[in-house]
Coordinates of C-alpha atoms in Angstrom, one line a residue:
M27 CA -11.5 -13.9 -16.0
S28 CA -8.2 -12.9 -14.5
S29 CA -7.7 -10.8 -11.4
S30 CA -6.6 -7.8 -13.3
D31 CA -10.1 -7.7 -15.0
T32 CA -12.0 -8.1 -11.9
H33 CA -10.0 -6.1 -9.4
T34 CA -11.0 -2.6 -11.0
A35 CA -9.4 0.7 -10.3
V36 CA -11.6 3.2 -8.3
G37 CA -12.3 6.4 -9.9
F38 CA -13.6 9.9 -9.0
T39 CA -16.7 9.1 -10.9
D40 CA -17.3 6.1 -8.6
L41 CA -17.0 8.1 -5.5
I42 CA -19.6 10.7 -6.7
R43 CA -21.8 7.9 -7.7
G44 CA -21.6 6.6 -4.3
V45 CA -22.2 9.9 -2.6
V46 CA -25.4 10.6 -4.5
K47 CA -26.6 7.2 -3.6
M48 CA -25.9 7.9 0.2
A49 CA -27.3 11.3 0.0
P50 CA -30.9 10.4 1.3
Q51 CA -29.4 8.7 4.2
A52 CA -27.0 11.5 5.1
P53 CA -28.7 12.8 8.3
G54 CA -28.4 9.4 9.9
M55 CA -24.9 8.8 8.9
L56 CA -23.7 12.3 10.3
K57 CA -24.3 11.3 13.8
H58 CA -21.8 8.5 13.4
V59 CA -19.0 10.5 12.1
P60 CA -17.7 11.5 15.5
G61 CA -17.6 8.0 16.6
L62 CA -15.1 7.1 13.7
I63 CA -12.9 10.1 14.0
R64 CA -12.5 10.1 17.8
R65 CA -13.2 7.3 20.4
P66 CA -11.7 8.3 23.6
P67 CA -10.9 5.1 25.5
E68 CA -12.2 6.5 28.9
A69 CA -15.6 7.5 27.4
K70 CA -18.5 5.6 29.4
R71 CA -19.8 4.1 26.1
T72 CA -20.0 0.3 25.6
I73 CA -22.1 -2.4 24.0
G74 CA -24.3 -2.8 27.2
S75 CA -24.9 0.9 27.6
I76 CA -25.9 1.5 23.9
F77 CA -28.2 -1.6 24.0
Q78 CA -30.0 -0.6 27.3
N79 CA -30.4 2.9 26.0
H80 CA -32.3 1.6 23.1
A81 CA -34.3 -0.4 25.4
H82 CA -35.2 2.5 27.6
T83 CA -36.3 4.9 24.5
H84 CA -38.2 2.3 22.4
P85 CA -38.8 -0.8 24.5
D86 CA -41.6 -2.1 22.2
R87 CA -39.3 -2.4 19.0
P88 CA -38.4 -5.8 17.9
F89 CA -34.8 -6.7 18.8
I90 CA -34.3 -10.3 18.3
R91 CA -36.2 -12.5 15.8
F92 CA -35.6 -16.3 15.8
Q93 CA -37.5 -18.9 13.6
G94 CA -40.1 -16.1 12.7
R95 CA -40.7 -15.1 16.5
S96 CA -39.7 -11.7 17.8
M97 CA -38.4 -10.4 21.2
T98 CA -38.6 -6.6 22.0
Y99 CA -35.7 -4.5 23.2
G100 CA -37.5 -4.1 26.5
E101 CA -38.1 -7.7 26.9
V102 CA -34.6 -8.8 26.0
N103 CA -33.0 -6.2 28.4
R104 CA -35.0 -7.4 31.3
R105 CA -34.0 -11.1 30.7
V106 CA -30.5 -9.9 30.0
N107 CA -30.5 -8.2 33.6
R108 CA -31.7 -11.3 35.3
Y109 CA -28.9 -13.1 33.7
A110 CA -26.5 -10.7 34.8
G111 CA -27.7 -11.2 38.3
V112 CA -26.8 -15.1 37.9
L113 CA -23.3 -14.1 36.7
A114 CA -22.6 -11.6 39.5
E115 CA -23.7 -14.1 42.0
S116 CA -21.3 -16.5 40.6
G117 CA -18.5 -14.2 41.2
V118 CA -18.3 -12.5 37.8
G119 CA -17.0 -8.9 37.9
C120 CA -15.1 -6.5 35.6
G121 CA -12.4 -8.3 33.8
D122 CA -13.7 -11.8 34.4
V123 CA -14.2 -14.3 31.7
V124 CA -17.5 -16.0 30.8
A125 CA -17.3 -18.8 28.4
I126 CA -20.1 -19.3 26.2
L127 CA -20.3 -22.6 24.2
A128 CA -23.6 -22.4 22.1
K129 CA -25.1 -22.8 18.6
N130 CA -26.9 -19.5 17.4
S131 CA -30.1 -18.8 19.4
P132 CA -31.4 -15.8 21.6
T133 CA -29.9 -17.2 24.6
D134 CA -26.5 -17.3 23.2
L135 CA -26.8 -13.5 22.5
M136 CA -28.4 -12.5 25.7
V137 CA -25.8 -14.5 27.8
M138 CA -23.1 -12.5 25.9
L139 CA -25.0 -9.2 26.6
A140 CA -25.3 -10.0 30.3
T141 CA -21.6 -10.6 30.4
V142 CA -20.5 -7.3 28.8
K143 CA -22.9 -5.5 30.9
L144 CA -20.9 -6.4 34.0
G145 CA -17.8 -5.4 32.3
A146 CA -16.8 -9.1 31.9
V147 CA -15.5 -10.7 28.8
A148 CA -17.4 -13.0 26.8
G149 CA -15.2 -16.1 25.6
M150 CA -17.1 -17.2 22.4
L151 CA -16.0 -20.7 22.0
N152 CA -16.3 -22.4 18.7
Y153 CA -18.6 -25.4 19.0
N154 CA -16.9 -27.5 16.3
Q155 CA -13.7 -27.9 18.3
R156 CA -13.2 -31.0 20.1
G157 CA -10.6 -32.8 22.4
K158 CA -7.1 -31.1 22.7
V159 CA -8.1 -28.1 20.6
M160 CA -11.2 -27.5 22.8
A161 CA -9.2 -28.0 25.9
H162 CA -6.6 -25.6 24.7
S163 CA -9.3 -22.9 24.0
V164 CA -11.0 -23.3 27.4
A165 CA -7.5 -23.2 29.0
L166 CA -6.7 -20.1 27.2
L167 CA -10.0 -18.3 28.7
D168 CA -9.3 -19.0 32.3
A169 CA -13.1 -18.4 32.8
K170 CA -15.0 -18.2 36.1
V171 CA -18.2 -19.3 34.5
L172 CA -19.2 -21.6 31.5
V173 CA -22.6 -21.6 30.0
H174 CA -23.4 -24.1 27.4
D175 CA -26.1 -25.2 25.1
P176 CA -27.5 -28.8 25.1
D177 CA -27.1 -28.6 21.4
C178 CA -23.3 -28.5 21.9
A179 CA -23.2 -31.7 24.1
E180 CA -20.5 -33.7 22.0
A181 CA -18.1 -30.4 22.4
F182 CA -18.9 -29.8 25.9
E183 CA -18.2 -33.4 26.9
S184 CA -14.8 -33.3 25.2
I185 CA -13.8 -30.7 27.8
P186 CA -11.8 -32.5 30.3
A187 CA -13.7 -32.3 33.9
E188 CA -10.4 -30.9 35.5
G189 CA -10.4 -28.1 32.6
R190 CA -13.8 -26.8 33.3
P191 CA -14.6 -23.4 34.9
P192 CA -15.5 -23.6 38.7
R193 CA -19.2 -22.9 37.9
V194 CA -20.9 -24.6 34.8
F195 CA -24.5 -24.0 33.7
D196 CA -26.5 -25.6 30.8
F197 CA -29.2 -23.3 29.5
A198 CA -32.0 -24.8 31.4
A199 CA -30.0 -24.5 34.7
F200 CA -29.1 -20.8 33.8
E201 CA -32.5 -20.0 32.9
A202 CA -33.9 -21.5 36.2
A203 CA -31.3 -19.6 38.3
A204 CA -32.2 -16.4 36.6
E205 CA -35.9 -16.8 37.7
G206 CA -37.2 -13.9 39.9
R207 CA -34.0 -11.9 39.7
S208 CA -34.0 -8.2 39.5
E209 CA -34.7 -6.8 35.9
N210 CA -33.0 -3.4 36.7
N211 CA -29.8 -2.4 34.8
P212 CA -26.6 -3.4 36.7
S213 CA -25.3 -0.2 38.2
V214 CA -21.8 -1.0 36.8
T215 CA -22.7 -0.8 33.1
A216 CA -23.0 3.1 33.1
T217 CA -19.5 3.3 34.8
L218 CA -17.5 1.1 32.3
P219 CA -14.9 2.9 30.0
A220 CA -14.9 2.1 26.3
S221 CA -11.4 0.5 26.9
T222 CA -12.9 -2.4 28.6
K223 CA -12.5 -5.8 26.9
A224 CA -15.7 -7.2 25.5
F225 CA -15.1 -10.6 23.8
Y226 CA -12.4 -13.2 23.0
I227 CA -13.0 -14.3 19.4
F228 CA -11.0 -17.6 18.3
T229 CA -9.3 -17.8 15.1
S230 CA -10.6 -20.5 12.9
G231 CA -7.7 -22.9 13.5
T232 CA -6.9 -23.6 9.8
T233 CA -3.3 -23.9 11.0
G234 CA -2.1 -25.0 14.5
M235 CA -3.9 -24.2 17.7
P236 CA -6.6 -21.3 17.6
K237 CA -5.5 -18.1 19.1
A238 CA -8.0 -15.8 21.0
S239 CA -8.0 -12.3 19.6
V240 CA -9.3 -9.6 21.9
M241 CA -12.2 -7.3 21.0
S242 CA -12.6 -4.2 23.3
H243 CA -15.7 -2.2 23.4
N244 CA -13.8 0.8 21.8
R245 CA -12.8 -1.3 18.6
W246 CA -16.3 -2.8 18.5
L247 CA -17.6 0.8 18.6
A248 CA -15.6 1.5 15.5
N249 CA -17.7 -1.4 13.9
L250 CA -20.9 0.5 15.0
S251 CA -19.8 3.9 13.4
G252 CA -17.7 3.1 10.6
I253 CA -19.3 0.0 9.1
G254 CA -22.8 0.0 10.6
G255 CA -23.6 3.7 10.6
L256 CA -21.7 5.0 7.7
A257 CA -21.8 2.0 5.3
V258 CA -24.6 -0.5 6.1
R259 CA -26.9 2.4 7.1
L260 CA -29.8 0.4 8.4
K261 CA -33.2 2.1 9.5
H262 CA -34.6 1.2 12.7
S263 CA -37.5 -0.7 10.8
D264 CA -34.7 -3.0 9.2
T265 CA -33.9 -6.6 10.1
M266 CA -30.4 -8.1 9.6
Y267 CA -30.3 -11.8 9.2
V268 CA -27.2 -13.5 10.7
P269 CA -26.5 -17.1 9.4
L270 CA -23.1 -17.1 10.6
P271 CA -22.1 -18.3 14.1
L272 CA -22.2 -15.8 16.8
Y273 CA -18.6 -16.6 17.6
H274 CA -17.6 -15.1 14.3
N275 CA -16.8 -11.3 14.2
N276 CA -19.0 -10.9 11.2
A277 CA -21.9 -11.7 13.4
L278 CA -21.1 -10.4 16.8
S279 CA -19.2 -7.1 15.8
V280 CA -20.3 -6.2 12.2
S281 CA -23.8 -7.3 12.3
L282 CA -24.8 -6.4 15.9
G283 CA -22.9 -3.2 15.4
S284 CA -24.9 -2.5 12.3
V285 CA -28.2 -3.3 14.2
L286 CA -27.4 -1.3 17.3
A287 CA -26.2 1.7 15.2
S288 CA -30.0 2.3 14.5
G289 CA -31.9 0.4 17.0
A290 CA -32.9 -2.2 14.3
C291 CA -33.7 -6.0 14.6
I292 CA -31.2 -8.9 14.4
A293 CA -32.6 -12.3 13.1
I294 CA -30.6 -15.2 14.2
G295 CA -30.4 -18.1 11.9
K296 CA -29.7 -21.3 13.8
S297 CA -27.3 -22.5 11.2
F298 CA -26.6 -21.9 7.5
S299 CA -28.3 -24.0 5.0
A300 CA -27.9 -23.2 1.3
S301 CA -31.0 -24.9 0.2
K302 CA -33.2 -23.2 3.0
F303 CA -31.4 -19.9 3.1
W304 CA -34.0 -17.7 1.4
D305 CA -36.9 -19.4 3.1
D306 CA -35.5 -18.4 6.5
V307 CA -34.7 -14.9 5.4
I308 CA -38.3 -14.6 4.2
L309 CA -39.7 -16.1 7.6
N310 CA -37.7 -13.7 9.5
R311 CA -38.8 -10.6 7.4
A312 CA -35.0 -9.6 6.8
T313 CA -34.0 -6.7 4.6
A314 CA -30.3 -7.4 5.1
F315 CA -27.9 -10.1 5.9
C316 CA -24.2 -10.8 6.7
Y317 CA -22.1 -13.0 4.6
I318 CA -18.6 -14.7 4.0
G319 CA -17.5 -15.2 0.3
E320 CA -18.0 -19.0 0.4
L321 CA -21.6 -18.6 1.6
C322 CA -22.4 -16.5 -1.5
R323 CA -20.7 -19.2 -3.8
Y324 CA -23.0 -21.8 -2.1
L325 CA -26.0 -19.8 -2.7
L326 CA -25.1 -19.4 -6.4
A327 CA -24.6 -23.1 -6.8
Q328 CA -28.2 -23.8 -5.7
P329 CA -30.8 -24.4 -8.6
E330 CA -32.7 -21.2 -9.4
K331 CA -36.1 -20.9 -7.6
P332 CA -38.8 -18.3 -6.9
T333 CA -37.5 -17.5 -3.6
D334 CA -34.4 -16.1 -5.3
R335 CA -36.3 -12.8 -5.8
K336 CA -39.2 -13.1 -3.2
H337 CA -37.3 -11.5 -0.4
A338 CA -37.1 -8.0 0.8
V339 CA -33.2 -7.9 1.1
R340 CA -31.6 -4.9 -0.4
V341 CA -28.2 -4.7 1.3
I342 CA -25.6 -7.3 2.4
I343 CA -22.5 -6.8 4.5
G344 CA -19.5 -9.3 4.6
N345 CA -16.1 -10.1 3.3
G346 CA -14.7 -12.4 0.8
M347 CA -17.3 -11.8 -2.2
R348 CA -15.2 -12.7 -5.0
P349 CA -14.9 -10.2 -7.9
E350 CA -15.8 -12.7 -10.6
I351 CA -19.2 -13.5 -8.8
W352 CA -20.1 -10.0 -7.5
D353 CA -22.3 -8.9 -10.6
E354 CA -23.9 -12.4 -10.9
F355 CA -24.9 -12.4 -7.2
A356 CA -26.2 -9.1 -7.2
E357 CA -28.2 -9.7 -10.4
R358 CA -29.7 -12.9 -9.5
F359 CA -30.8 -12.2 -6.1
G360 CA -31.7 -8.7 -6.7
I361 CA -29.4 -7.1 -4.2
D362 CA -29.1 -3.3 -4.4
R363 CA -26.0 -2.8 -2.3
I364 CA -23.0 -5.1 -1.5
V365 CA -21.2 -3.8 1.3
E366 CA -18.0 -5.7 1.3
F367 CA -15.3 -5.0 3.9
Y368 CA -12.0 -6.1 4.9
G369 CA -10.6 -6.6 8.4
A370 CA -9.6 -9.4 10.6
S371 CA -10.4 -10.4 14.2
E372 CA -7.0 -9.1 15.5
L373 CA -6.4 -6.1 12.8
N374 CA -6.7 -2.7 14.2
L375 CA -8.4 -1.1 11.3
A376 CA -11.0 -2.2 8.7
F377 CA -11.8 -1.1 5.0
V378 CA -15.4 -0.8 4.1
N379 CA -17.3 -0.3 0.8
A380 CA -19.2 2.7 1.9
F381 CA -19.5 4.4 -1.6
S382 CA -21.1 1.2 -3.2
V383 CA -18.3 0.7 -5.6
K384 CA -18.3 -2.8 -7.3
R385 CA -15.7 -5.3 -6.8
T386 CA -13.7 -3.5 -3.9
A387 CA -12.9 -4.4 -0.3
G388 CA -13.6 -0.6 0.2
F389 CA -12.0 2.4 1.7
C390 CA -10.2 3.2 5.1
P391 CA -9.4 6.8 6.4
L392 CA -6.9 5.3 9.0
P393 CA -3.1 5.1 8.3
Y394 CA -1.9 2.0 6.5
K395 CA 0.6 1.1 3.8
I396 CA 1.0 -1.7 1.1
V397 CA 4.5 -2.9 1.0
E398 CA 7.0 -5.2 -0.9
Y399 CA 7.4 -8.6 0.6
D400 CA 10.1 -11.4 0.2
D401 CA 10.0 -14.8 -0.8
H402 CA 9.1 -16.0 2.7
G403 CA 6.2 -13.5 2.9
E404 CA 7.9 -11.1 5.3
P405 CA 8.0 -7.3 4.7
K406 CA 11.0 -6.5 2.7
R407 CA 13.6 -4.1 4.2
D408 CA 15.7 -1.8 1.9
A409 CA 19.4 -0.9 2.5
Q410 CA 18.5 1.6 5.4
G411 CA 16.5 -1.1 6.9
H412 CA 13.0 0.3 6.0
L413 CA 9.9 -1.0 4.4
S414 CA 9.3 -0.1 0.7
E415 CA 5.8 0.8 -0.5
V416 CA 4.5 -0.7 -3.8
G417 CA 3.6 1.7 -6.6
K418 CA 0.1 2.9 -7.6
G419 CA -2.1 0.1 -8.5
G420 CA 0.5 -2.5 -7.3
T421 CA -0.2 -5.6 -4.9
G422 CA 1.7 -5.9 -1.7
L423 CA 1.5 -6.8 1.9
L424 CA -0.9 -4.7 4.0
V425 CA 0.5 -3.3 7.2
A426 CA -1.6 -0.9 9.6
E427 CA -0.1 1.8 11.7
I428 CA -0.4 1.3 15.5
S429 CA -0.7 4.4 17.5
E430 CA -2.6 6.1 20.4
R431 CA -5.4 6.9 18.0
V432 CA -5.5 3.4 16.5
P433 CA -4.4 1.0 19.1
L434 CA -3.9 -2.8 18.7
D435 CA -5.9 -5.1 20.9
G436 CA -4.1 -8.2 19.6
Y437 CA -4.3 -11.7 21.1
T438 CA -4.6 -12.9 24.6
D439 CA -1.1 -14.2 24.2
P440 CA 1.4 -11.2 24.1
E441 CA 4.1 -13.3 22.4
A442 CA 1.7 -14.1 19.5
T443 CA 0.8 -10.3 19.3
E444 CA 4.4 -9.3 19.1
K445 CA 5.2 -11.6 16.4
K446 CA 2.7 -9.6 14.0
V447 CA 4.2 -6.2 15.1
I448 CA 6.8 -4.6 12.7
R449 CA 9.0 -2.3 14.7
D450 CA 10.9 0.7 13.0
A451 CA 9.1 0.0 9.9
F452 CA 9.5 3.7 8.1
K453 CA 11.3 5.4 10.8
K454 CA 12.8 4.8 14.2
G455 CA 10.2 4.2 17.0
D456 CA 7.1 3.4 14.8
S457 CA 5.1 0.1 14.7
Y458 CA 2.8 -1.5 12.3
F459 CA 0.7 -4.6 12.5
N460 CA 1.5 -7.3 9.8
S461 CA -2.0 -8.4 8.4
G462 CA -0.4 -11.3 6.6
D463 CA -2.6 -10.4 3.6
L464 CA -1.8 -9.5 -0.1
V465 CA -4.2 -6.4 -1.2
R466 CA -4.2 -4.5 -4.5
D467 CA -4.1 -0.7 -4.3
Q468 CA -7.2 0.5 -6.2
G469 CA -6.7 4.3 -5.7
F470 CA -8.6 6.7 -3.6
A471 CA -7.8 4.7 -0.3
H472 CA -9.6 1.7 -1.7
I473 CA -8.2 -1.9 -1.8
A474 CA -8.9 -5.3 -3.3
F475 CA -8.1 -8.3 -1.2
V476 CA -5.9 -10.7 -3.3
D477 CA -4.8 -13.6 -0.9
R478 CA -3.4 -14.7 2.4
L479 CA 0.3 -14.5 2.0
G480 CA 0.6 -18.0 3.5
D481 CA -1.7 -19.0 0.6
T482 CA 0.2 -17.3 -2.2
F483 CA 3.1 -19.4 -3.5
R484 CA 6.0 -18.6 -5.7
W485 CA 6.5 -20.4 -9.1
K486 CA 8.7 -19.7 -12.0
G487 CA 9.7 -16.5 -10.2
E488 CA 6.1 -15.4 -10.2
N489 CA 3.6 -15.0 -7.3
V490 CA 0.7 -17.2 -7.8
A491 CA -2.6 -16.1 -5.9
T492 CA -4.4 -19.3 -4.9
T493 CA -7.8 -17.3 -5.0
E494 CA -7.2 -16.7 -8.7
V495 CA -6.5 -20.3 -9.5
E496 CA -9.6 -21.4 -7.4
A497 CA -11.7 -19.0 -9.5
A498 CA -10.6 -20.5 -12.8
L499 CA -11.0 -24.1 -11.6
D500 CA -14.4 -23.4 -10.0
S501 CA -15.6 -21.8 -13.3
F502 CA -15.1 -25.2 -15.1
P503 CA -18.6 -26.8 -15.6
S504 CA -17.8 -30.2 -13.9
I505 CA -15.9 -28.8 -10.8
A506 CA -18.2 -28.2 -7.7
Q507 CA -15.4 -27.0 -5.6
S508 CA -11.6 -26.5 -5.5
V509 CA -8.7 -25.9 -3.1
V510 CA -5.3 -24.6 -4.3
Y511 CA -1.9 -24.8 -2.7
G512 CA 1.8 -24.9 -3.4
V513 CA 3.8 -28.2 -3.1
E514 CA 7.4 -28.6 -3.1
I515 CA 9.2 -30.8 -6.0
E516 CA 12.8 -31.7 -5.2
K517 CA 15.5 -29.7 -7.2
T518 CA 13.1 -27.0 -8.2
D519 CA 12.7 -23.5 -6.7
G520 CA 9.5 -22.4 -5.1
R521 CA 6.3 -24.4 -5.0
A522 CA 4.3 -25.9 -7.9
G523 CA 0.5 -25.4 -8.1
M524 CA -1.6 -28.2 -7.0
G525 CA -5.4 -28.1 -7.0
A526 CA -7.8 -30.5 -5.1
I527 CA -11.2 -30.6 -6.8
K528 CA -14.5 -32.1 -6.0
V529 CA -16.4 -33.2 -9.3
R530 CA -20.3 -32.3 -9.7
D531 CA -22.5 -35.1 -9.0
G532 CA -23.5 -36.7 -12.4
S533 CA -20.5 -35.2 -14.1
D534 CA -17.4 -36.7 -15.7
L535 CA -14.0 -34.8 -15.6
D536 CA -12.3 -34.4 -19.1
P537 CA -8.6 -33.7 -18.0
G538 CA -7.9 -32.3 -21.6
K539 CA -10.8 -29.9 -21.6
L540 CA -9.8 -28.9 -18.0
A541 CA -6.2 -28.0 -19.0
A542 CA -7.4 -26.0 -22.1
H543 CA -9.9 -24.0 -19.8
L544 CA -7.2 -23.1 -17.3
Y545 CA -4.6 -22.1 -20.1
D546 CA -7.4 -19.9 -21.3
H547 CA -8.2 -18.3 -18.0
L548 CA -4.7 -18.2 -16.3
P549 CA -1.2 -17.3 -17.1
A550 CA 1.0 -20.4 -18.0
Y551 CA 2.9 -20.3 -14.7
A552 CA -0.3 -20.4 -12.8
V553 CA -1.9 -23.5 -14.2
P554 CA -1.6 -26.1 -11.4
L555 CA 0.9 -29.1 -12.3
F556 CA -1.2 -31.5 -10.1
I557 CA -4.9 -32.1 -9.8
R558 CA -6.2 -34.2 -7.0
V559 CA -9.8 -35.4 -7.2
V560 CA -11.5 -35.8 -3.6
D561 CA -14.8 -37.0 -2.5
D562 CA -15.2 -34.0 -0.3
F563 CA -13.5 -31.3 1.7
E564 CA -13.1 -30.9 5.5
Q565 CA -14.1 -27.4 6.5
T566 CA -14.2 -25.2 9.4
S567 CA -17.5 -23.8 10.6
T568 CA -16.9 -20.6 8.5
F569 CA -16.6 -22.6 5.4
K570 CA -12.9 -22.3 5.1
N571 CA -11.2 -25.5 3.8
R572 CA -8.6 -27.3 5.7
K573 CA -5.9 -26.4 3.3
V574 CA -2.8 -27.3 5.6
E575 CA -3.6 -31.1 5.8
L576 CA -3.8 -31.1 1.9
R577 CA -0.6 -29.2 1.4
E578 CA 1.2 -31.6 3.8
E579 CA -0.2 -34.6 2.0
G580 CA 1.0 -33.0 -1.3
F581 CA 1.2 -35.4 -4.3
T582 CA 2.8 -38.3 -2.5
K583 CA 0.1 -39.2 0.2
V584 CA -3.3 -39.0 -2.0
G585 CA -4.5 -42.4 -1.0
D586 CA -7.0 -43.7 -3.6
D587 CA -7.9 -40.2 -5.0
G588 CA -7.4 -39.7 -8.7
L589 CA -4.3 -37.7 -9.4
Y590 CA -3.5 -35.9 -12.6
V591 CA -0.4 -34.2 -13.8
L592 CA 0.1 -31.3 -16.5
A593 CA 2.0 -32.5 -19.4
G594 CA 1.6 -29.1 -21.4
R595 CA -0.6 -27.0 -23.5
D596 CA -1.2 -29.8 -26.1
K597 CA -1.4 -32.9 -24.0
G598 CA -3.1 -31.2 -21.2
Y599 CA -3.6 -33.4 -18.0
V600 CA -2.6 -36.9 -17.9
D601 CA -2.5 -39.7 -15.2
F602 CA 0.3 -39.2 -12.7
Y603 CA 3.6 -41.3 -13.3
D604 CA 6.5 -41.9 -11.0
D605 CA 8.9 -40.0 -13.0
Y606 CA 6.8 -36.8 -13.3
P607 CA 8.3 -34.7 -10.5
S608 CA 12.1 -35.5 -11.9
D609 CA 10.7 -34.5 -15.4
V610 CA 9.4 -31.2 -14.0
A611 CA 13.0 -30.6 -12.3
A612 CA 14.6 -31.3 -15.6
A613 CA 12.1 -29.0 -17.4
K614 CA 10.8 -31.7 -19.7
V615 CA 7.3 -30.9 -18.6
P616 CA 5.1 -29.1 -18.9
K617 CA 5.6 -28.1 -22.6
G618 CA 4.3 -24.8 -23.8

């Protein structure tokens, strides 16, 4: 199935259907509309104040559930206030940073809440980082305090002693220091403006050193209103299961925002396990969960079992659900609503599937444009020096307007932020944020995500979306997983397609049948010229494959891995031979 079949246009009837579906929840939704339209930065409204208001009005409602056990709003708030006392005594005040290095647990979430209640910034470290990368991240934070989980000992020990903050606590020492402290709300919480910084969220580091993007309370409130209140629409009796790391925005902003929008319960999964996922969902009595696309693919790859339908989940929220698995996932697991959204940690707007339309990243009422781009992935300027919008239904680079109404929090590094800002885009003095993403205009202010621009490559004068090629490879029965990227061949223009694949256990790869399958599913120019067979993929903690290393190794540094090359439509894939790159340059292969 090609992307043109799966990225459907959005019509008026789709919106009407969505409005009918949301009608019973309209009263609850209406109270969140003002928060989406206007969020004054000076308003005294923050994550901490919203949480403690829930604790005051319904202290006995469950707030955190972990491994089947619940803690109430009141109980959590009292403990959070004791934790805040420890941080304050350690010199943490407004604008200071508390570094948190922890696997998913109630303590992880409660240390974050204690931090933001003081007007401090929670630096959410990625526990998979080590050595230079971890040292770089800790240095970026310049934290006053570090709180670490004993389960992250290896990551903690890789931080050089001289690079650690002045005060360091492990969970046990932090809990001991909190014993007997005041359980009253810190007085500063009620005075904090929404413009206060809340977290630093690190990019996943698939390229270069990670950057820390800034999440202000005000932008987090946009998640609460726009995604939580208007799209996810939990009831206070619901439970949102979070299997993603709490240093990930899908967990900390989207999921927690959805929970606090209605005073619901957050169930924390210690880590994601495809084989035990539904068991944990059932144990924690979840009615919703958050996802990223790869997580859904892993669940579909599991053998069918009774727990597929024995859960109470009716709505899921996340991003990266590939159009070609959307219906299959909803049908197999009995999911009523898939609330796909599009956004990035550093982006100043988000799209969300509020109208329950299939195969869309959703709708955004804020100002954005989809523009033409050049061969280097940069926005293309016309003779007047302005950007050009793509036509209706077209694919292009998404740029988001930066204004007083829609400010940009950016990264901790101003230089890194400035690199992503486009000045004088459509008229003198305006500014837009470059998302770096290709999207398709679906109509009615809806988009479909197509690819990261860095992952899209140009071959035979055509743009090839890696996600489309990966979808075709992954649908071949003997392939368990694939990663696609472009590689350079001397004396050719652009980049040729190369796919690294992992073969399913117990399967044999038939190169001829694979080529026929790909020609059936893709335009000829998009069929990869190289297929590398790997034992496994190195991945980030959010299931993103480390594509950069594979791209750099190309077809010359594959070690003992099997390597096939495309001879053409009739011969299919054959074993790599030394003259193949020069044959491609001479247009001798592939044929047909």
